[in-house]
Amino acid sequence: MKSLICMMLSISVLMPCLAQTSEQIQVIDERLDSLDLITQSSPRLEIGGNYVSLVSYNGRTEGIEQYGLSPSVTAHFGKGWSLSYEGAVWSAANPKYAFSSIGLAKKFEVGESFEGSIGYSRWLFHTNKAATNGDFGNIIDLETNWNIGDFTFGNTSSVLFGTSRALFLQPSLTYEWSGRFGKARSFKWSLKPSVTGDYGNDVPTKLGGRALVRAARKSSFKVLNYDAALAGSLAYKKTDFSITYHYDVPVNTVAPNPVNPFSYWEVSFIQTFGF
């Protein structure tokens, strides 16, 4: 009986301490989030890189097993404006520096739970100059995210245009959990299932002299790929790391693209410099 009373007294003393500790952690989280928001809105330069163990696009690999490296530089000018350059080194391409792009983007927020961005990029395909100068040399991206607690409902709409046009849609649902890890400013992991589809992508629009020649276009949305991404990230004062595992299920593929599910790894690094 005496031991039971002692245990109950210990719990009664410990519970307020645990509650206080939980409140302190919550206050620290809120302060760190505020600092992150200030950092993300201030002028800065980000230099980074990205590695993928398998180069794919919307579940398509063109039957080529190759890895990819993507160096990038992004200048943020405040008020959501940014200018970026990204390259792509593909192991099986000829030349290996296969692709690069230059883009201008603007982020925006509506209330406390809705955010998005709109941007324009000019694509430069070093392996296929015709693609750069003709089919799909330009892209406009519109990304929207609606945050509800630990969940985010998102969608990316991409319009590709040149002598041909395409519209890609990628709705997604993300669950994110954050915590602490060593001296890192934040540790996060997320699970993000998504689906990618196109609208009217199969029929090109070509320029015939001065006249715009159009064939009959599709009038329905066709699924291209299902993707599940499990990601973990560490953010320090000015350095961010992330690693992501992707599991893809391609749909409506044609040879030589894979018809069976496949997976790959993605590793990213960003170093931030103030200016």
Coordinates of C-alpha atoms in Angstrom, one line a residue, residues 26-275:
Q26 CA 5.5 23.7 -28.6
V27 CA 6.7 27.3 -27.9
I28 CA 10.1 26.4 -29.3
D29 CA 8.5 24.8 -32.4
E30 CA 6.4 28.0 -33.0
R31 CA 9.5 30.2 -32.6
L32 CA 11.5 28.1 -35.0
D33 CA 8.6 28.1 -37.5
S34 CA 8.5 31.9 -37.3
L35 CA 12.3 32.2 -37.9
D36 CA 11.9 29.9 -40.9
L37 CA 9.2 32.1 -42.3
I38 CA 11.4 35.2 -41.9
T39 CA 14.4 33.3 -43.5
Q40 CA 12.3 32.1 -46.4
S41 CA 11.0 35.6 -47.2
S42 CA 14.4 37.4 -47.0
P43 CA 16.8 37.8 -50.0
R44 CA 19.2 34.9 -50.3
L45 CA 21.1 32.6 -52.6
E46 CA 20.6 28.9 -52.6
I47 CA 23.2 26.5 -54.2
G48 CA 22.3 22.9 -54.3
G49 CA 22.3 19.5 -56.0
N50 CA 20.1 16.6 -56.6
Y51 CA 20.8 12.9 -57.3
V52 CA 18.3 10.3 -58.6
S53 CA 19.2 6.7 -59.0
L54 CA 16.9 6.4 -62.0
V55 CA 16.0 9.2 -64.4
S56 CA 12.3 9.1 -65.1
Y57 CA 9.6 11.6 -66.2
N58 CA 5.9 10.8 -65.4
G59 CA 6.7 7.1 -65.1
R60 CA 8.6 7.1 -68.4
T61 CA 12.3 6.1 -68.7
E62 CA 12.4 5.4 -72.5
G63 CA 13.9 2.0 -71.5
I64 CA 17.2 3.6 -70.4
E65 CA 18.7 2.7 -67.0
Q66 CA 20.6 5.7 -66.0
Y67 CA 21.2 7.9 -62.9
G68 CA 21.1 11.7 -62.9
L69 CA 22.8 14.6 -61.2
S70 CA 21.2 18.1 -61.1
P71 CA 23.2 21.1 -59.9
S72 CA 21.0 24.2 -59.3
V73 CA 21.3 27.9 -58.3
T74 CA 18.4 30.0 -57.1
A75 CA 18.4 33.7 -56.2
H76 CA 15.5 34.8 -53.9
F77 CA 14.8 38.5 -54.1
G78 CA 12.2 38.8 -51.4
K79 CA 8.4 39.1 -51.7
G80 CA 8.3 35.7 -53.2
W81 CA 10.3 36.4 -56.4
S82 CA 13.0 34.0 -57.4
L83 CA 15.3 33.4 -60.5
S84 CA 16.8 29.9 -60.9
Y85 CA 19.1 27.8 -63.1
E86 CA 19.1 24.0 -63.1
G87 CA 21.1 21.5 -65.1
A88 CA 20.9 17.7 -65.5
V89 CA 23.8 15.3 -66.0
W90 CA 22.5 11.9 -67.2
S91 CA 24.9 9.0 -67.1
A92 CA 23.7 7.4 -70.4
A93 CA 23.2 10.6 -72.4
N94 CA 25.3 11.9 -75.2
P95 CA 26.4 14.5 -74.3
K96 CA 26.1 13.7 -70.6
Y97 CA 25.1 17.3 -69.8
A98 CA 21.7 16.6 -71.3
F99 CA 19.4 19.3 -70.1
S100 CA 19.2 22.7 -68.4
S101 CA 16.6 25.3 -67.6
I102 CA 16.2 28.9 -66.6
G103 CA 13.1 30.0 -64.6
L104 CA 11.4 32.9 -63.0
A105 CA 8.8 32.3 -60.2
K106 CA 6.5 34.1 -57.8
K107 CA 5.2 32.6 -54.5
F108 CA 2.0 33.8 -53.0
E109 CA -0.2 33.1 -49.9
V110 CA -3.9 33.4 -49.2
G111 CA -4.7 33.4 -45.5
E112 CA -2.8 31.0 -43.2
S113 CA -3.5 27.7 -44.9
F114 CA -3.3 28.3 -48.7
E115 CA -0.1 28.9 -50.6
G116 CA 1.1 28.5 -54.1
S117 CA 3.5 29.6 -56.8
I118 CA 3.5 30.4 -60.5
G119 CA 6.5 30.3 -62.8
Y120 CA 7.9 30.2 -66.3
S121 CA 10.9 28.2 -67.4
R122 CA 12.8 27.9 -70.6
W123 CA 14.0 24.4 -71.3
L124 CA 17.3 23.7 -73.2
F125 CA 17.7 20.1 -74.3
H126 CA 21.4 19.5 -75.2
T127 CA 20.7 16.0 -76.5
N128 CA 17.8 17.0 -78.8
K129 CA 18.1 20.6 -80.0
A130 CA 14.8 20.1 -81.9
A131 CA 12.9 19.7 -78.6
T132 CA 14.4 23.0 -77.3
N133 CA 13.7 25.0 -80.5
G134 CA 10.3 23.4 -81.3
D135 CA 8.1 20.9 -79.5
F136 CA 8.4 21.7 -75.8
G137 CA 10.9 24.5 -75.1
N138 CA 8.7 26.4 -72.7
I139 CA 6.8 25.5 -69.5
I140 CA 4.4 27.4 -67.2
D141 CA 3.9 25.8 -63.7
L142 CA 1.1 26.6 -61.3
E143 CA 1.5 25.0 -57.9
T144 CA -1.1 25.2 -55.1
N145 CA -1.1 23.8 -51.6
W146 CA -3.9 23.7 -49.0
N147 CA -2.7 22.9 -45.5
I148 CA -5.0 21.3 -43.0
G149 CA -3.1 20.2 -39.8
D150 CA -0.5 17.6 -40.7
F151 CA -2.1 17.1 -44.2
T152 CA -1.5 19.1 -47.4
F153 CA -3.8 18.8 -50.5
G154 CA -1.7 19.9 -53.4
N155 CA -1.7 20.1 -57.2
T156 CA 0.8 21.1 -59.9
S157 CA -0.4 22.1 -63.3
S158 CA 2.2 22.3 -66.0
V159 CA 1.6 23.7 -69.5
L160 CA 4.3 22.8 -72.0
F161 CA 4.3 24.7 -75.3
G162 CA 6.2 25.4 -78.5
T163 CA 5.2 23.9 -81.8
S164 CA 3.4 21.3 -79.7
R165 CA 1.4 21.7 -76.5
A166 CA 0.7 19.5 -73.5
L167 CA -1.0 19.9 -70.1
F168 CA 0.1 17.8 -67.1
L169 CA -1.8 17.7 -63.8
Q170 CA -0.4 16.2 -60.6
P171 CA -2.8 16.2 -57.6
S172 CA -1.3 14.9 -54.4
L173 CA -1.9 14.4 -50.7
T174 CA 1.0 14.8 -48.2
Y175 CA 1.2 13.8 -44.5
E176 CA 4.1 15.5 -42.7
W177 CA 5.5 14.9 -39.2
S178 CA 8.1 17.1 -37.7
G179 CA 10.3 16.7 -34.7
R180 CA 13.9 17.2 -33.4
F181 CA 17.1 15.4 -34.3
G182 CA 20.4 16.4 -32.7
K183 CA 21.4 20.0 -33.4
A184 CA 19.2 20.2 -36.5
R185 CA 16.8 23.1 -36.7
S186 CA 14.1 20.7 -37.8
F187 CA 13.6 17.1 -38.7
K188 CA 10.7 16.2 -40.9
W189 CA 9.4 13.1 -42.7
S190 CA 6.5 12.9 -45.1
L191 CA 4.4 10.4 -47.1
K192 CA 3.1 11.7 -50.4
P193 CA 1.0 9.7 -52.8
S194 CA 0.3 11.4 -56.1
V195 CA -1.1 10.8 -59.6
T196 CA 0.1 12.3 -62.8
G197 CA -2.0 12.7 -65.9
D198 CA -2.2 14.6 -69.1
Y199 CA -4.9 16.3 -71.2
G200 CA -4.5 16.5 -74.9
N201 CA -0.8 15.5 -74.9
D202 CA -0.9 12.9 -77.7
V203 CA -1.9 15.3 -80.5
P204 CA 0.6 18.0 -81.4
T205 CA -0.2 21.5 -82.6
K206 CA 2.2 22.4 -85.3
L207 CA 3.0 25.6 -87.2
G208 CA 2.3 25.2 -90.9
G209 CA 3.7 28.3 -92.6
R210 CA 1.8 31.2 -91.0
A211 CA -1.3 29.2 -90.4
L212 CA -1.9 27.3 -87.1
V213 CA -2.7 23.7 -88.0
R214 CA -4.6 21.7 -85.3
A215 CA -5.6 18.1 -85.3
A216 CA -8.5 16.8 -83.2
R217 CA -7.5 17.0 -79.6
K218 CA -8.3 14.6 -76.7
S219 CA -11.1 15.8 -74.5
S220 CA -10.3 13.6 -71.4
F221 CA -7.8 13.3 -68.7
K222 CA -5.5 10.3 -69.0
V223 CA -3.5 8.9 -66.1
L224 CA 0.2 8.4 -66.8
N225 CA 1.7 7.5 -63.5
Y226 CA 1.0 6.7 -59.8
D227 CA 3.8 7.7 -57.3
A228 CA 4.3 7.2 -53.6
A229 CA 7.1 9.1 -52.1
L230 CA 8.5 8.6 -48.5
A231 CA 10.8 11.5 -47.6
G232 CA 13.0 12.5 -44.7
S233 CA 14.7 15.9 -44.3
L234 CA 17.1 17.6 -41.9
A235 CA 17.4 21.4 -41.8
Y236 CA 20.3 23.2 -40.1
K237 CA 20.9 26.9 -39.9
K238 CA 21.8 27.3 -43.5
T239 CA 22.0 23.8 -44.8
D240 CA 19.2 21.4 -45.8
F241 CA 19.4 17.7 -46.6
S242 CA 16.7 15.3 -47.8
I243 CA 16.4 11.8 -49.0
T244 CA 13.3 10.3 -50.7
Y245 CA 12.2 6.9 -51.8
H246 CA 9.9 6.7 -54.8
Y247 CA 7.7 3.8 -55.9
D248 CA 6.1 4.4 -59.3
V249 CA 3.4 2.6 -61.1
P250 CA 3.4 3.6 -64.8
V251 CA 0.1 3.5 -66.8
N252 CA -0.7 3.6 -70.5
T253 CA 2.9 3.1 -71.5
V254 CA 4.3 2.1 -74.8
A255 CA 7.6 0.4 -75.7
P256 CA 10.4 0.8 -74.7
N257 CA 9.0 2.3 -71.4
P258 CA 8.5 0.0 -68.4
V259 CA 5.1 -1.5 -67.9
N260 CA 5.8 -2.8 -64.4
P261 CA 6.3 -0.8 -61.2
F262 CA 9.7 0.5 -60.4
S263 CA 11.5 2.4 -57.6
Y264 CA 14.3 4.8 -57.2
W265 CA 16.1 7.0 -54.6
E266 CA 16.5 10.8 -54.6
V267 CA 19.0 12.8 -52.5
S268 CA 19.0 16.6 -52.3
F269 CA 21.3 19.2 -50.7
I270 CA 20.9 23.0 -50.4
Q271 CA 23.3 25.5 -49.0
T272 CA 21.9 29.0 -48.3
F273 CA 23.8 32.3 -48.4
G274 CA 22.4 35.7 -47.4
F275 CA 22.9 38.8 -49.5

